Each structure stands twice: as structure tokens, then as C-alpha cells.
């Protein structure tokens, strides 16, 4: 049953891609949610959270209700910034830094799915909001360098592989619906599924970025601690063009770590054909810092 919680998160995440899936709130066991709002040393104060979210929205000129009650609106507003390129990305990240400082020690108590569920918000809204903030945690933190370096390419993949990403989620959904015990294998498949198009189009380091982003945003690591995102190139012959981000290190490959596997050749060819069809404008090349 715990898998349904992850599904809810993914469904909420994919809302902008109009992927909807009904979920039964009664089926969500609280035990999977992890640390509750009181698990840390501080509790989340409503007034503080409201204030910090208002400041975040004001900084980005986001009007209307764009928060945990309607994460889709927040997500769309942030997309406008993301799609405008690296300057937009950095503006969102500035707002996110202020938001993080604003919440201070209560950050992890507030950016917590259980907190909103207990307030009576829907599973989808609670998961969707926290997922947006977790995603920013990575994109504006450990993943910022990769994001800035390859933003144009990342945006291209995001736009052009939409149906691939929908299929990734459907496959994940089907697998865990049929076999809930296969959650962690399905989670690995899901992260692989998301990272392959990025590897083919943007290179191995961006593949790491895409995998880590999915892992952190969906909090897959909570249940599947062995889930790791390694830097893998598409095949052995690309080894030399690997470029490790500063904050990662090359670890010995664990036998269970399927991230170590290169992309299957047939899939690689298919994705390469798709990647080759992506028109890259001069502006996007500039955004991407002249990638490939
Ligand atoms: C928000 O709007 C104000 C006034 O129009 C503008 O000066 C500011 O640059 C905008 N902020 C962002 C992040 O675009
Ligand atoms: C999820 O899986 C179930 C069972 O296989 C299926 O009925 C449902 O349509 C799937 N939803 C999505 C979005 O793939």
C-alpha cells in the first residue's frame, strides 16, 4: 500500500502534463510518510509558513493562491520562470533561498507531506506542494551547477520527451499496482526511465542530475535507501567524456545498483533519433552554454 503514496506524489508531479490518476485517500498508510511534523526539534507554525510563502510568491510576482492548496498553480507559475532560461531559474532559486532562510529551523517540519495531510489538504495537493519544494531543494542546491550548465538542453528534453516521461510513470504505476513488493525495483526503473533521455541528449552528468532530481523530489530514497544515482554515460565508449559534478564521487558499483547499467542499445538508438529531431535554436545553445 505504501506504493500508493509514491503514486500520489508522482501524479501530483505530473499534473502539469495532464496525467491524472484517481487515488483513494483511505489507502494511504501514515507509516510510509516518514517523519511527521513533530519529528524534528521544531514544529511548523502556520503563520510563519504563510508569511514565508507569501514572500516567496511576492518575490516572483506570483499572484492568486499558489501554495499547498493549489500546487498546480504554483508549478505553472514557476514553469514560466524556468522556461525563460537560466536567469528565470536563478530568480526562482533566489526566492527559494529566501524561503528557506525565512522558515529557518522549521523548514523540514513545514515542508513535510504529513503536515498538510493532517491539516486536511488532499493527498495530491500535499504531495504536489512538497514535491515542488523538494525539487527546488535539489535544483537550486546540489543540482544547480548542472542545471545552469545544461539548462537549454534540459528544457529541450523536458519538452520533447513528454510522452516518454508519461510512459515512465505509467510503467511505474503498473508495476507497483501489480506487485507492491517491487517498489524499489520500480523506483530504480523510474529513475532510469527519466534519466536515459537526458543522458542521450545532454550527456551522463545531466543524466545523473535527472535521476537525482526524481529521487529527491519524490522522496524515493525514504523507502529505498539503496537507490543511488550514479554518473553513467550511455555506453562504455563514452567513459572519457564523463564529467563528475563537484559534490559527487565515484563509488564502487554495488551489484544491486542497476544505475550502473548503460542504456540498452535499442533504446539508445531510439532516443538518439528523438534527440536528433529536437531543433536547437541559437538562444537555447547559448542557454545551454554551447553543449554538444
Ligand atoms: C516583479 O515585478 C516588479 C515590478 O513590475 C519588477 O520590478 C520585478 O523585477 C519583478 N520580479 C521578478 C522576479 O521578475
Ligand atoms: C495505474 O495502474 C492501474 C492498474 O494497472 C491502471 O488501472 C491505471 O489506469 C494506471 N494509471 C496510470 C496513470 O497509468
Coordinates of C-alpha atoms and ligand atoms in Angstrom, one line a residue:
X1 CA 0.0 0.0 0.0
X2 CA 2.9 2.3 0.6
X3 CA 3.4 2.5 -3.1
X4 CA 0.2 4.4 -3.5
X5 CA 1.8 7.3 -1.6
X6 CA 4.5 7.5 -4.1
X7 CA 2.0 7.3 -6.9
X8 CA 0.1 10.2 -5.4
X9 CA 3.4 12.2 -5.4
X10 CA 4.1 11.3 -9.0
X11 CA 0.6 12.0 -10.1
X12 CA 0.7 15.4 -8.4
X13 CA 4.1 16.0 -10.0
X14 CA 2.8 15.1 -13.5
X15 CA -0.3 17.3 -13.2
X16 CA 1.2 19.8 -15.5
X17 CA 1.4 17.1 -18.1
X18 CA -2.2 16.3 -17.6
X19 CA -1.6 12.8 -16.2
X20 CA -4.3 12.2 -13.7
X21 CA -5.0 9.1 -11.7
X22 CA -7.6 8.7 -9.1
X23 CA -6.2 7.8 -5.7
X24 CA -8.2 6.5 -2.7
X25 CA -7.1 8.5 0.3
X26 CA -8.2 5.7 2.6
X27 CA -5.5 3.5 1.2
X28 CA -2.6 5.7 2.3
X29 CA -0.9 4.3 5.4
X30 CA 0.6 7.0 7.5
X31 CA 3.5 4.8 8.3
X32 CA 5.0 5.4 4.9
X33 CA 5.0 9.1 5.1
X34 CA 8.1 9.1 7.3
X35 CA 8.9 11.8 9.8
X36 CA 5.8 13.6 11.0
X37 CA 5.7 17.3 11.5
X38 CA 6.7 16.9 15.1
X39 CA 9.6 14.6 14.4
X40 CA 12.2 17.3 14.3
X41 CA 13.1 19.7 17.1
X42 CA 10.7 22.3 15.9
X43 CA 7.1 22.4 14.8
X44 CA 5.7 24.1 11.7
X45 CA 3.9 27.3 12.6
X46 CA 1.1 28.1 10.3
X47 CA 1.6 31.9 10.4
X48 CA 5.3 31.6 9.7
X49 CA 4.8 29.3 6.8
X50 CA 2.1 31.6 5.4
X51 CA 4.3 34.5 5.7
X52 CA 7.3 32.8 4.0
X53 CA 5.2 31.5 1.2
X54 CA 3.7 34.9 0.6
X55 CA 7.2 36.4 0.5
X56 CA 8.3 33.7 -2.0
X57 CA 5.3 34.4 -4.2
X58 CA 5.7 38.2 -3.9
X59 CA 9.4 38.0 -4.8
X60 CA 8.4 36.1 -8.0
X61 CA 5.3 38.3 -8.7
X62 CA 3.1 35.3 -8.4
X63 CA -0.5 36.4 -7.7
X64 CA -3.5 34.4 -6.6
X65 CA -3.5 31.3 -4.5
X66 CA -0.3 29.4 -5.4
X67 CA 0.6 27.2 -2.5
X68 CA -0.2 23.8 -0.8
X69 CA -3.9 24.3 -1.6
X70 CA -3.2 24.5 -5.3
X71 CA 0.3 23.4 -6.2
X72 CA -0.6 23.2 -9.8
X73 CA -0.9 27.0 -9.9
X74 CA 2.4 27.3 -8.2
X75 CA 4.0 24.8 -10.5
X76 CA 2.7 26.6 -13.6
X77 CA 4.0 30.0 -12.3
X78 CA 7.4 28.5 -11.7
X79 CA 7.4 27.0 -15.1
X80 CA 7.1 30.4 -16.6
X81 CA 10.4 31.3 -15.0
X82 CA 12.1 28.0 -15.8
X83 CA 11.1 28.3 -19.5
X84 CA 12.5 31.8 -19.7
X85 CA 16.0 30.4 -19.3
X86 CA 18.8 30.5 -16.8
X87 CA 18.0 34.0 -15.5
X88 CA 14.5 32.8 -14.6
X89 CA 15.9 29.7 -13.0
X90 CA 18.2 31.8 -10.8
X91 CA 15.3 34.1 -9.8
X92 CA 13.4 31.1 -8.6
X93 CA 16.4 29.9 -6.7
X94 CA 16.9 33.3 -5.1
X95 CA 13.3 33.2 -4.0
X96 CA 13.8 29.6 -2.7
X97 CA 16.9 30.6 -0.7
X98 CA 14.9 33.4 1.0
X99 CA 12.1 31.0 1.6
X100 CA 14.5 28.5 3.2
X101 CA 16.0 31.2 5.4
X102 CA 12.6 32.5 6.3
X103 CA 11.5 29.1 7.6
X104 CA 14.8 28.6 9.4
X105 CA 14.8 25.6 11.7
X106 CA 11.2 24.8 11.0
X107 CA 11.9 24.2 7.3
X108 CA 11.8 20.4 7.5
X109 CA 8.7 20.4 9.7
X110 CA 6.8 22.6 7.3
X111 CA 8.0 21.0 4.0
X112 CA 6.5 17.8 5.1
X113 CA 3.7 15.9 3.4
X114 CA 2.1 14.8 6.7
X115 CA 1.9 18.3 7.9
X116 CA -0.5 19.2 5.1
X117 CA -2.4 16.0 5.1
X118 CA -3.1 16.5 8.8
X119 CA -4.3 20.0 8.0
X120 CA -6.9 18.3 5.8
X121 CA -5.4 19.0 2.4
X122 CA -5.8 16.3 -0.2
X123 CA -3.1 13.8 -0.8
X124 CA -2.5 15.2 -4.3
X125 CA -2.2 18.7 -3.1
X126 CA 0.0 17.8 -0.1
X127 CA 2.3 15.7 -2.1
X128 CA 2.3 18.0 -5.1
X129 CA 3.4 21.0 -3.0
X130 CA 6.1 19.2 -1.0
X131 CA 7.4 17.7 -4.2
X132 CA 7.7 21.2 -5.8
X133 CA 9.7 22.4 -2.8
X134 CA 11.9 19.3 -2.7
X135 CA 12.6 19.6 -6.3
X136 CA 13.8 23.1 -5.8
X137 CA 15.9 21.9 -2.9
X138 CA 17.8 19.8 -5.4
X139 CA 17.6 22.1 -8.5
X140 CA 18.8 25.1 -6.5
X141 CA 21.2 23.1 -4.3
X142 CA 23.2 20.1 -5.2
X143 CA 21.9 20.2 -8.8
X144 CA 22.4 23.9 -9.5
X145 CA 25.7 23.7 -11.3
X146 CA 24.5 21.0 -13.7
X147 CA 21.2 22.9 -14.2
X148 CA 22.9 26.2 -15.1
X149 CA 25.4 24.5 -17.4
X150 CA 22.9 22.5 -19.3
X151 CA 19.6 24.3 -18.8
X152 CA 18.8 24.7 -22.5
X153 CA 19.3 21.0 -23.1
X154 CA 17.3 20.1 -20.0
X155 CA 14.4 22.2 -21.2
X156 CA 14.6 20.6 -24.6
X157 CA 14.4 17.1 -23.2
X158 CA 11.6 18.1 -20.9
X159 CA 9.5 19.4 -23.8
X160 CA 10.3 16.8 -26.3
X161 CA 10.2 13.6 -24.2
X162 CA 6.9 14.4 -22.5
X163 CA 5.3 11.2 -23.8
X164 CA 8.3 9.1 -22.8
X165 CA 8.1 10.5 -19.2
X166 CA 4.4 9.8 -19.1
X167 CA 5.1 6.2 -20.1
X168 CA 7.8 6.0 -17.3
X169 CA 5.1 6.9 -14.8
X170 CA 2.5 4.5 -16.2
X171 CA 5.0 1.7 -16.2
X172 CA 5.9 2.5 -12.6
X173 CA 2.2 2.6 -11.7
X174 CA 1.5 -0.7 -13.4
X175 CA 4.4 -2.4 -11.8
X176 CA 3.7 -1.4 -8.3
X177 CA 0.0 -1.9 -8.7
X178 CA 0.6 -5.5 -9.7
X179 CA 3.4 -6.1 -7.3
X180 CA 3.7 -3.7 -4.3
X181 CA 6.8 -5.6 -3.1
X182 CA 8.6 -4.5 -6.2
X183 CA 8.5 -0.8 -5.1
X184 CA 12.3 -0.3 -5.0
X185 CA 12.9 -2.0 -8.3
X186 CA 10.2 0.1 -9.8
X187 CA 11.7 3.2 -8.3
X188 CA 15.0 2.4 -9.9
X189 CA 13.3 1.7 -13.2
X190 CA 11.5 5.0 -12.9
X191 CA 14.7 7.0 -12.2
X192 CA 16.4 5.2 -15.1
X193 CA 13.5 5.9 -17.3
X194 CA 13.7 9.6 -16.6
X195 CA 17.5 9.8 -16.9
X196 CA 18.0 7.9 -20.2
X197 CA 16.6 10.7 -22.4
X198 CA 18.8 13.2 -20.6
X199 CA 21.9 11.0 -21.0
X200 CA 21.4 10.6 -24.7
X201 CA 20.6 14.2 -25.3
X202 CA 22.7 16.1 -22.8
X203 CA 25.3 13.6 -21.5
X204 CA 26.0 11.5 -18.5
X205 CA 26.3 14.3 -15.9
X206 CA 22.8 15.6 -16.8
X207 CA 21.6 12.0 -16.6
X208 CA 22.8 12.0 -13.0
X209 CA 21.0 15.3 -12.4
X210 CA 17.7 13.9 -13.8
X211 CA 17.9 10.8 -11.7
X212 CA 18.8 12.6 -8.5
X213 CA 16.0 15.1 -9.1
X214 CA 13.4 12.4 -9.4
X215 CA 14.8 10.6 -6.4
X216 CA 14.8 13.6 -4.2
X217 CA 11.6 15.2 -5.4
X218 CA 9.5 12.0 -5.0
X219 CA 11.4 11.1 -1.8
X220 CA 12.0 7.7 -3.2
X221 CA 15.1 7.3 -1.0
X222 CA 12.9 7.2 2.1
X223 CA 11.7 3.6 1.4
X224 CA 14.5 2.6 -1.0
X225 CA 17.8 3.6 0.6
X226 CA 19.8 1.6 -1.9
X227 CA 18.5 3.8 -4.7
X228 CA 21.5 5.6 -5.9
X229 CA 22.1 7.9 -8.8
X230 CA 25.5 7.3 -10.3
X231 CA 27.1 9.1 -13.2
X232 CA 26.8 6.7 -16.1
X233 CA 27.4 7.5 -19.6
X234 CA 25.3 5.9 -22.3
X235 CA 28.0 3.3 -23.0
X236 CA 31.5 2.3 -22.1
X237 CA 33.0 4.2 -25.0
X238 CA 31.7 7.5 -23.5
X239 CA 33.7 7.0 -20.3
X240 CA 36.3 9.6 -21.2
X241 CA 33.7 12.3 -21.7
X242 CA 32.3 11.8 -18.2
X243 CA 32.4 14.8 -16.1
X244 CA 31.6 14.5 -12.4
X245 CA 29.9 17.3 -10.5
X246 CA 31.9 18.5 -7.6
X247 CA 29.7 17.1 -5.0
X248 CA 29.7 13.5 -6.2
X249 CA 32.2 10.8 -6.0
X250 CA 32.7 7.7 -8.0
X251 CA 31.7 4.8 -5.8
X252 CA 32.3 1.1 -6.4
X253 CA 29.3 -0.4 -8.1
X254 CA 27.0 -2.4 -6.0
X255 CA 25.7 -5.5 -7.7
X256 CA 22.1 -4.4 -7.0
X257 CA 22.7 -1.0 -8.4
X258 CA 21.1 -1.0 -11.8
X259 CA 22.1 2.6 -12.3
X260 CA 25.4 1.2 -13.2
X261 CA 23.9 -0.4 -16.3
X262 CA 24.3 1.5 -19.6
X263 CA 21.2 2.3 -21.6
X264 CA 20.1 -0.7 -23.7
X265 CA 21.4 -0.2 -27.3
X266 CA 18.0 -0.3 -28.9
X267 CA 16.6 2.3 -26.5
X268 CA 19.7 4.4 -27.0
X269 CA 19.2 4.5 -30.8
X270 CA 15.6 5.3 -30.4
X271 CA 16.3 8.2 -28.0
X272 CA 19.1 9.4 -30.2
X273 CA 16.7 9.6 -33.2
X274 CA 14.3 11.6 -31.0
X275 CA 17.1 13.8 -29.7
X276 CA 18.4 14.5 -33.2
X277 CA 15.0 15.8 -34.2
X278 CA 15.0 18.4 -31.5
X279 CA 15.5 21.8 -33.1
X280 CA 18.0 23.7 -31.0
X281 CA 17.8 27.5 -31.5
X282 CA 20.8 29.8 -31.1
X283 CA 19.3 31.1 -27.9
X284 CA 19.0 27.6 -26.5
X285 CA 22.5 26.9 -27.4
X286 CA 23.5 30.0 -25.5
X287 CA 21.5 28.9 -22.5
X288 CA 23.0 25.5 -22.6
X289 CA 26.4 27.0 -22.6
X290 CA 27.1 25.6 -26.1
X291 CA 26.6 22.0 -25.1
X292 CA 27.4 19.3 -27.6
Ligands
LIG1 C1 8.3 41.8 -10.2 O1 7.6 42.9 -10.6 C2 8.4 44.1 -10.3 C3 7.5 45.3 -10.7 O2 7.0 45.1 -12.0 C4 9.7 44.1 -11.1 O3 10.5 45.2 -10.8 C5 10.5 42.8 -10.6 O4 11.7 42.7 -11.4 C6 9.7 41.6 -10.8 N1 10.4 40.5 -10.2 C7 10.7 39.4 -10.9 C8 11.5 38.3 -10.2 O5 10.6 39.3 -12.1
LIG2 C1 -2.2 2.5 -13.0 O1 -2.3 1.1 -13.0 C2 -3.6 0.6 -12.9 C3 -3.6 -0.9 -12.8 O2 -2.7 -1.5 -13.7 C4 -4.4 1.1 -14.1 O3 -5.8 0.7 -13.9 C5 -4.4 2.6 -14.1 O4 -5.0 3.1 -15.3 C6 -3.0 3.1 -14.2 N1 -2.9 4.5 -14.2 C7 -2.0 5.2 -15.0 C8 -2.0 6.6 -14.9 O5 -1.2 4.6 -15.7

